[in-house]
Amino acid sequence: MAISSRLSRSSGPRLLYALCTLTQQQSNPCLPSHRYFSSGSLARAAAAKDEAWWKESMEKLRNIGISAHIDSGKTTLTERILYYTGRIHEIHEVRGKDGVGAKMDSMDLEREKGITIQSAATYCTWNGYQVNIIDTPGHVDFTIEVERALRVLDGAILVLCSVGGVQSQSITVDRQMRRYEVPRVAFINKLDRMGADPWKVLNQARSKLRHHSAAVQVPIGLEENFQGLVDLVQMKAYYFHGFSGENVVTAEVPPDMMDLVTDKRRELVEMVSEVDDKLAEAFLSDEPISSLDLEEAIRRATIAKKFVPVFMGSAFKNKGVQPLLNGVLSYLPCPIEVNNFALDQNKKEEKVMLPGTPEGPLVALAFKLEEGRFGQLTYLRIYEGVIRKGDFIINVNTGKKVKVPRLVRMHSDEMEDIQEAHAGQIVAVFGVDCASGDTFTDGSVRYTMTSMNVPEPVMSLAVSPVSKDSGGQFSKALNRFQREDPTFRVGLDPESGQTIISGMGELHLDIYVERIRREYKVDATVGKPRVNFRETVTQRAQFDYLHKKQTGGQGQYGRVCGYIEPLPTDSSEKFEFENMIVGQAIPSNFIPAIEKGFKEAANSGSLIGHPVEYLRVVLTDGASHTVDSSELAFKLAAIYAFRQCYSAARPVILEPIMLVELKVPTEFQGSVAGDINKRKGIIVGNDQDGDDSIITAHVPLNNMFGYSTALRSMTQGKGEFTMEYKEHLPVSQDVQMQLVNQHNATKKAE
């Protein structure tokens, strides 16, 4: 690549350009002689030329993601894009009969289940532009993958199904795009299916997603008669011929569609002129609007996130993909048109805007980790500067200096070695030890990119390897998954000694158990799903405990007095310890041991053995012995003191409450609402959307196990739901008694 070869000559491209300018001036008498050039103007001329080549290279770069609801056809669309851009030479389907599976679903598990679990990264070239694509999962349990991908993208394609319309997960994905301020284009897919209605979907996008959007294409025929598309900007018709639709034939707009096309073009111009002043002027003064003016206005409005152009097609039937690619180049931003902010650690996390040029200091974000055949593979998005193979880079989060041994460009699970990469690109490095979300710089600045939004896990499972010999592989697998996925946590149950894995839902944890079996050949037994309960106290309780033990030689002696009380539920800290002892009743070197004891005791409440939160411990008095007092004695005194006064503080159990959003046909609304009440849920909203009811409810997670099966049977498979963690709230008295009795029974059985 000409660009990168120029970059690598660190002796200074500016000097080179200055020399070029000099020789040019000597050979061209029209230019002023170099003798009259000041050194400043020489440097300016060199800098301007220097900027010209990287600007051109950056303008021909797009970082895009493809995200949508489950089964809207994201992976199928990516497969077609790769085929038309020449990255792959034959097309395989997601659930294809040939058993190969789509290129981007590189895990065995993805090919078997026909769903995308991890974000796969690839790149391709189209009309001289380089496009980096990240294909993301649509399943709610894998939202962290979507969040990570959106964090590093400059633009996105939101895929909508022409039959299903805007579904629950489309709303979640759109909300995430809004959070990371990603400009987007929409693609209404599956126009060949029975019941396809793109105009219904467009209206849903306006009402549900509050998109300010309009179609930039009109389909020629629908369902089995779907033949091609009319481009409203260029006013041309496109037909897709050839075995895989690779020959795009341009023709005039069919005469019988002229009225519809003129109407839709007027609607497009009106919608864009509402958010673009330049086009509005031309529109209001009734000037004819050329296709170039309209294209530029759509680009300005899309990049400003004020407008969403809507494309149409059928990826499976190979129609409409090439115009969508052209739309990505025309309407989505290049890296220098997007504002990226970093936090300067030297200035108390002050926001700094990154210009995104290859000339600045290196700033790169590790947004995804994978354990490859050759060690850890780290995906990096470079925001500024240049990274070269063999360079030393610094991990700002840990302060470690690391060398880049190998730099690659990814194509799903295949890789291509490169020598260097500059701002705006997405690359991967080997052998760099880090966690996801870490920022790398060249050491001249201490910037971190804003941390990503990581939701708390809501469900836990006990897992253990079947054979004792495979313990090493088992823990290796869990360590790797934890580093790859911040929503996956691993812990130990102190009472049973079991390994507990926590995640975002049943499917999330099932997939990980299955991956342990496949990738590490370890069979694991899985316990019943567990809910992450918490305990807290509701009133103040005094403690006064003396721990005394004499066994010959030095004994143990420690006395602690004080009280525990609840913290307000909105406090940022979940545990507070305060020492209010006046004088030296307890020597100050033992105070940390007392705090440690209380913290340890609060890890497991005596009701059901779950952690105690929103607790404040105040130490008011105590006693010590000159010989027998030790850190251990005071730590034990604190643990026993906590247990002694805990029941007097009227403890309660807190359970996770989920925000559940259901979309069900109106005729099933009664039975679904009744079932939510039976599960002790509170319905907080009920909206009508066409023939569907959208019910919003707060339901305890403990009552939501196996709900997807129950909902399917209640609604003949037509209902769907999404659920996300809301808060922890106290359980009712009868549920508390039940949970305590269950806990005591299992303890006795053990």
Coordinates of N, CA and C in Angstrom, one line a residue, residues 94 187 243 433 599 605 653:
V94 N -26.2 -19.8 6.2 CA -26.1 -20.0 7.7 C -26.5 -21.4 8.1
F187 N -31.6 -1.3 6.4 CA -31.7 -2.2 5.3 C -32.9 -3.1 5.5
F243 N -25.9 -16.0 -11.8 CA -26.2 -17.1 -10.9 C -26.4 -16.6 -9.5
D433 N -0.6 -9.0 26.2 CA -1.4 -9.4 27.4 C -2.2 -8.2 27.9
K599 N -15.8 -7.4 56.8 CA -16.0 -7.5 55.3 C -16.2 -9.0 55.0
G605 N -24.3 -13.8 54.4 CA -25.2 -13.5 55.5 C -25.8 -14.8 56.1
I653 N -34.0 -10.4 52.6 CA -33.4 -10.9 51.4 C -33.8 -10.0 50.2

